[in-house]
mmCIF file of C-alpha atoms and ligand atoms in Angstrom:
data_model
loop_
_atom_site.group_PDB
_atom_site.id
_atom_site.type_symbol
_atom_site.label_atom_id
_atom_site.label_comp_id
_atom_site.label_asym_id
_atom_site.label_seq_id
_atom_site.Cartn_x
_atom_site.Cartn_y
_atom_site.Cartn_z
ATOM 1 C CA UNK A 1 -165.172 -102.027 -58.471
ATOM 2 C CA UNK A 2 -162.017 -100.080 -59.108
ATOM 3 C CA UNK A 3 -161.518 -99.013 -62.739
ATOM 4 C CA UNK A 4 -158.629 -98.333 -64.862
ATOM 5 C CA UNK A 5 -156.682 -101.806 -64.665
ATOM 6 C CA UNK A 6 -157.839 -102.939 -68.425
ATOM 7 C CA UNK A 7 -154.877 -101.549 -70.964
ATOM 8 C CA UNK A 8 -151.020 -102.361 -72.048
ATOM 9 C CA UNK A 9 -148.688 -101.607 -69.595
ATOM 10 C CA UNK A 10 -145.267 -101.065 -70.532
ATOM 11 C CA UNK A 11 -142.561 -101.382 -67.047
ATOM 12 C CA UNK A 12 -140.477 -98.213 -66.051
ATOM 13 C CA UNK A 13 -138.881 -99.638 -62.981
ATOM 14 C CA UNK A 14 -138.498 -103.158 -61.687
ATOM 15 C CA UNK A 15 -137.042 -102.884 -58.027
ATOM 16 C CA UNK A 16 -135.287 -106.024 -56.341
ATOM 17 C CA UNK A 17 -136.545 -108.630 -59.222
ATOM 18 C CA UNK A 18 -133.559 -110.693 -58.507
ATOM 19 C CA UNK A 19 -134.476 -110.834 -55.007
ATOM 20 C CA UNK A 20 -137.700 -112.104 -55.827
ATOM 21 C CA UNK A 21 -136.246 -115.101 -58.473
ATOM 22 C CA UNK A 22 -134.075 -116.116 -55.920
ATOM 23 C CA UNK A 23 -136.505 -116.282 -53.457
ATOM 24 C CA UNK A 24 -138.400 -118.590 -55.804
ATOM 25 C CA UNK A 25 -134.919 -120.808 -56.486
ATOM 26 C CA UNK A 26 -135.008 -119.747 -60.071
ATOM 27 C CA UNK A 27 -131.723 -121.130 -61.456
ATOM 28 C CA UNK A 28 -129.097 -118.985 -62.372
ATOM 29 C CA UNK A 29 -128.856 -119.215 -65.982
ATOM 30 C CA UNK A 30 -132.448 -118.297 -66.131
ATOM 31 C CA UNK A 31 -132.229 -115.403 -64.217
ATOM 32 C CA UNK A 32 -129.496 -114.197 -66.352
ATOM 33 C CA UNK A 33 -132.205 -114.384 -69.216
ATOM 34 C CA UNK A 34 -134.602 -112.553 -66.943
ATOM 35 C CA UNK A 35 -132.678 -109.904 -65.246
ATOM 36 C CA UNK A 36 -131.448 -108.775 -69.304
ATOM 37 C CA UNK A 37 -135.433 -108.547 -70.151
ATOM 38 C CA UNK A 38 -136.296 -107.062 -66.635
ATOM 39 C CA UNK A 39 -136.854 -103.546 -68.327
ATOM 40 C CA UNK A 40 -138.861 -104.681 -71.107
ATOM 41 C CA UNK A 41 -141.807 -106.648 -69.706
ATOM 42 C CA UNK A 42 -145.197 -105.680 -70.732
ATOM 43 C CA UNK A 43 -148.853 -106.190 -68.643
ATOM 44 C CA UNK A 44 -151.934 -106.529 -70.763
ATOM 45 C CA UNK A 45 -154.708 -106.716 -68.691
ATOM 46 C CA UNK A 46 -158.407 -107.647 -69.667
ATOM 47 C CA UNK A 47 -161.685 -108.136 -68.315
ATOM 48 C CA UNK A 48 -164.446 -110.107 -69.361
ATOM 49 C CA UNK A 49 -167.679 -110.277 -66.839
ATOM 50 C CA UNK A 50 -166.538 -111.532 -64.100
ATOM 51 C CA UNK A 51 -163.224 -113.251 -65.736
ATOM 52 C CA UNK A 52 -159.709 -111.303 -65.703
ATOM 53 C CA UNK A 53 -156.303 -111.812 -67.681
ATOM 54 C CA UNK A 54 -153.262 -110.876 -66.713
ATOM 55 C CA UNK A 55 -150.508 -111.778 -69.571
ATOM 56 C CA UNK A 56 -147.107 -110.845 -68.408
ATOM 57 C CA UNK A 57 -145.371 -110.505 -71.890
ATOM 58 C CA UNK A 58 -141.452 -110.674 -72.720
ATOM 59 C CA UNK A 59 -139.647 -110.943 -75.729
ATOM 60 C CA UNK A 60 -138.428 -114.405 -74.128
ATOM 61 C CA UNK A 61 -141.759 -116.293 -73.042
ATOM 62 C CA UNK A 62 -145.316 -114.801 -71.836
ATOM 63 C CA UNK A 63 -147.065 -116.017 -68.668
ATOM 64 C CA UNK A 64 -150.825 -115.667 -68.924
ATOM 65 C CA UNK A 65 -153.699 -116.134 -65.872
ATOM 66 C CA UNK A 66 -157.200 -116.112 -66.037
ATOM 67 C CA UNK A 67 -159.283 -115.909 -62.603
ATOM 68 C CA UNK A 68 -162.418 -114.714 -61.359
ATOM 69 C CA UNK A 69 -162.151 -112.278 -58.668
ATOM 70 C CA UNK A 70 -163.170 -114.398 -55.121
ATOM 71 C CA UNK A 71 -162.478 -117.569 -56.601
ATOM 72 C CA UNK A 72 -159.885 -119.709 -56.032
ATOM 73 C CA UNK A 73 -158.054 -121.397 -58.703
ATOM 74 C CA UNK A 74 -155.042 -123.640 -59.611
ATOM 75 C CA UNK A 75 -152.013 -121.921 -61.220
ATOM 76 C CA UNK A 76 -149.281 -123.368 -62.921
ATOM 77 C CA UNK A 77 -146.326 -121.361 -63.425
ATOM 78 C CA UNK A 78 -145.286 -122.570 -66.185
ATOM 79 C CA UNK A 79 -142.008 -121.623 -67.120
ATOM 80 C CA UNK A 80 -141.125 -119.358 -64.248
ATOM 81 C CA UNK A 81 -141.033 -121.055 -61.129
ATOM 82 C CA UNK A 82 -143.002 -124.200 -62.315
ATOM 83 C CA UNK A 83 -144.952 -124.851 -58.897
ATOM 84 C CA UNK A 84 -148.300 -125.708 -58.480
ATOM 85 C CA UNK A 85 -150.210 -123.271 -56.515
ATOM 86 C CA UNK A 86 -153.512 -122.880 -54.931
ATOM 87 C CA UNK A 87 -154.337 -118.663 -55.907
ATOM 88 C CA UNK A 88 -156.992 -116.235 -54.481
ATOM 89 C CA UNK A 89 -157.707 -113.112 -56.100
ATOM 90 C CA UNK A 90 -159.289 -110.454 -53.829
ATOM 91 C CA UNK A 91 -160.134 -106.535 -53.596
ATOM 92 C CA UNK A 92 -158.651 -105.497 -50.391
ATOM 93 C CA UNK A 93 -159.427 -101.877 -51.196
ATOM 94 C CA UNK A 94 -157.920 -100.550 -54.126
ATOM 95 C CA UNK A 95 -155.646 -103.253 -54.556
ATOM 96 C CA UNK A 96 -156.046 -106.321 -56.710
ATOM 97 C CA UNK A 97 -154.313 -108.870 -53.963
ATOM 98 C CA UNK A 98 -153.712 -112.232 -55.005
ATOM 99 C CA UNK A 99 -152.269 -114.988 -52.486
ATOM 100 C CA UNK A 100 -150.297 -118.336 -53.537
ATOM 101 C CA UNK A 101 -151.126 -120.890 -51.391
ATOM 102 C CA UNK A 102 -147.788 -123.759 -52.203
ATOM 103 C CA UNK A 103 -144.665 -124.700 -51.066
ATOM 104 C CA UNK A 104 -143.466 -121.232 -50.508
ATOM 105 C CA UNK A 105 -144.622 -119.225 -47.512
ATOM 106 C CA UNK A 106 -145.878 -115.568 -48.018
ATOM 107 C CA UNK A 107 -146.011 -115.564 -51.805
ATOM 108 C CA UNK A 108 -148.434 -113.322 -54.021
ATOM 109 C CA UNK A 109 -148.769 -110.002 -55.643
ATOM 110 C CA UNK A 110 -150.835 -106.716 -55.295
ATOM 111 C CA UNK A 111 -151.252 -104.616 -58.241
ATOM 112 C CA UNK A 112 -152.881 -101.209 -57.546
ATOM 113 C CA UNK A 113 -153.470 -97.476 -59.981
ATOM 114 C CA UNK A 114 -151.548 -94.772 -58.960
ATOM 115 C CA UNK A 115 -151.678 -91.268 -60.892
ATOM 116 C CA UNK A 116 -151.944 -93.266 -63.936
ATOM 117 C CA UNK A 117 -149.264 -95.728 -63.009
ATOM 118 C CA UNK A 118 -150.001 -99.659 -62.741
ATOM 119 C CA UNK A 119 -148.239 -100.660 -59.855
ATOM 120 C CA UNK A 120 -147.345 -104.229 -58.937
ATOM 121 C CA UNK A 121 -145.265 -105.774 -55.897
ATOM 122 C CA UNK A 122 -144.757 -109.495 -55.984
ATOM 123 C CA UNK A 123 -144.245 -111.374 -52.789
ATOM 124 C CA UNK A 124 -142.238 -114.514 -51.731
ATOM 125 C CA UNK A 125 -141.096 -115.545 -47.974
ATOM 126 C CA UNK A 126 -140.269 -112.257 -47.010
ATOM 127 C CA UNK A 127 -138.785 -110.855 -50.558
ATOM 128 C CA UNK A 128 -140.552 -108.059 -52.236
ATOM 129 C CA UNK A 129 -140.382 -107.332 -55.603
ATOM 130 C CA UNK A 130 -141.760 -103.288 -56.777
ATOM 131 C CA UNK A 131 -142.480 -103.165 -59.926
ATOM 132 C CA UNK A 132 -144.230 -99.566 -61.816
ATOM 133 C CA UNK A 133 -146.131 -99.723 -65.563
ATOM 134 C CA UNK A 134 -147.153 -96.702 -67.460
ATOM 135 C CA UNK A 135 -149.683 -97.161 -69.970
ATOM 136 C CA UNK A 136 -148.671 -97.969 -73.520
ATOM 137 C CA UNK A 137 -149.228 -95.634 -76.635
ATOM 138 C CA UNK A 138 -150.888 -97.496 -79.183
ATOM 139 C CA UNK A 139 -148.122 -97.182 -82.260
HETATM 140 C C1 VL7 H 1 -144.913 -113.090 -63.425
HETATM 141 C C2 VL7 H 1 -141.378 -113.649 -63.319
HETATM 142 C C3 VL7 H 1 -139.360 -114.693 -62.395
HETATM 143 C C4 VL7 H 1 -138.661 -116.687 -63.646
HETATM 144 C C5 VL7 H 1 -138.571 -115.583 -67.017
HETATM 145 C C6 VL7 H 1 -138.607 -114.116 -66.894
HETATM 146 C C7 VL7 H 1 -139.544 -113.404 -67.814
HETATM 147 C C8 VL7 H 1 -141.918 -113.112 -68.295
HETATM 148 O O1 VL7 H 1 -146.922 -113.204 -61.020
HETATM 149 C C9 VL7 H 1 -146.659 -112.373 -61.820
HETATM 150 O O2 VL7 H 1 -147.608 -111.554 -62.314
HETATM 151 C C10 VL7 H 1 -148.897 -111.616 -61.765
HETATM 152 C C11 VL7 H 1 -149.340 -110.205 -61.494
HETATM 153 O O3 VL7 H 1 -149.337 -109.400 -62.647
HETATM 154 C C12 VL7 H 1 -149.829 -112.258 -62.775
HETATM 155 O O4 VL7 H 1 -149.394 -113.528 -63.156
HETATM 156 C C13 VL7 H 1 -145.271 -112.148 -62.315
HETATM 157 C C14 VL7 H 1 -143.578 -112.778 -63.997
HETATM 158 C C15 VL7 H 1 -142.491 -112.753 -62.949
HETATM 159 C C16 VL7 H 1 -140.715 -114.176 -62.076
HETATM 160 C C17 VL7 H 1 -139.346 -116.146 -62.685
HETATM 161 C C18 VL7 H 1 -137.865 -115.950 -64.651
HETATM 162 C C19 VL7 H 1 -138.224 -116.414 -66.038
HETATM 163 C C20 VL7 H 1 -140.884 -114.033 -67.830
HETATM 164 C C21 VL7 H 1 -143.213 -113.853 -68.507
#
């Protein structure tokens, strides 16, 4: 299995994130809050056996998910979008893909390592969202 996910990530670029929240009809006074925090989100990703975490972390709210790799589970998200979602986490490759399975067509992510980079593009009905981590020095 493809190593090197578990760490803090800190973001370096977030391409087209407003594309993405608008995609997902995420009012606008929210993605005012958003788009001023869009350079400071943080990844902390963990693994446990067979169970991952991914906590997306901002100085506003975090959004955690906890999944086992092949199985399907229901996700709530909970003070983004707030849809319920049938999601599939897969290895296609390299890449961590996950697909959410709702009301919106084409949604999901991939996150993939690149030369040390955690990258991560997030998918709804034809948006993209690219979105580059670097690992965080522990202070
Ligand atoms: C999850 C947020 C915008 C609403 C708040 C903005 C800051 C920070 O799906 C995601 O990550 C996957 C892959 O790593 C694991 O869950 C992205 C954050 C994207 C979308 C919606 C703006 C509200 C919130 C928690």
């Amino acid at each position: 299995m493809p190593a090197g996910f578990c760490s803090s990530w800190e973001i370096i670029s977030n391409v087209n994130f407003e594309g993405y929240m608008i995609a997902l009809g995420i009012r606008p006074s929210l993605r005012k809050i958003a788009l001023k925090l869009k350079l400071k989100l943080r990844k902390v990703i963990e693994q446990n056996g067979d169970w991952w975490t991914i906590k997306t972390c901002s100085t506003f709210q975090n959004y955690t998910i906890s999944f086992r790799v092949g199985q399907e589970f229901e996700e709530f998200t909970e003070g983004l979008d707030n849809r319920h979602v049938k999601s599939l986490v897969t290895w296609q490759g390299n890449k961590l893909v996950c697909e959410q399975i709702g009301e919106k067509k084409n949604r999901g992510w991939a996150h993939w390592i690149e030369e040390d980079k955690l990258h991560l593009e997030l998918y709804c009905e034809g948006v993209v969202c690219k979105q580059v981590f670097k690992k965080k020095v522990n202070e």
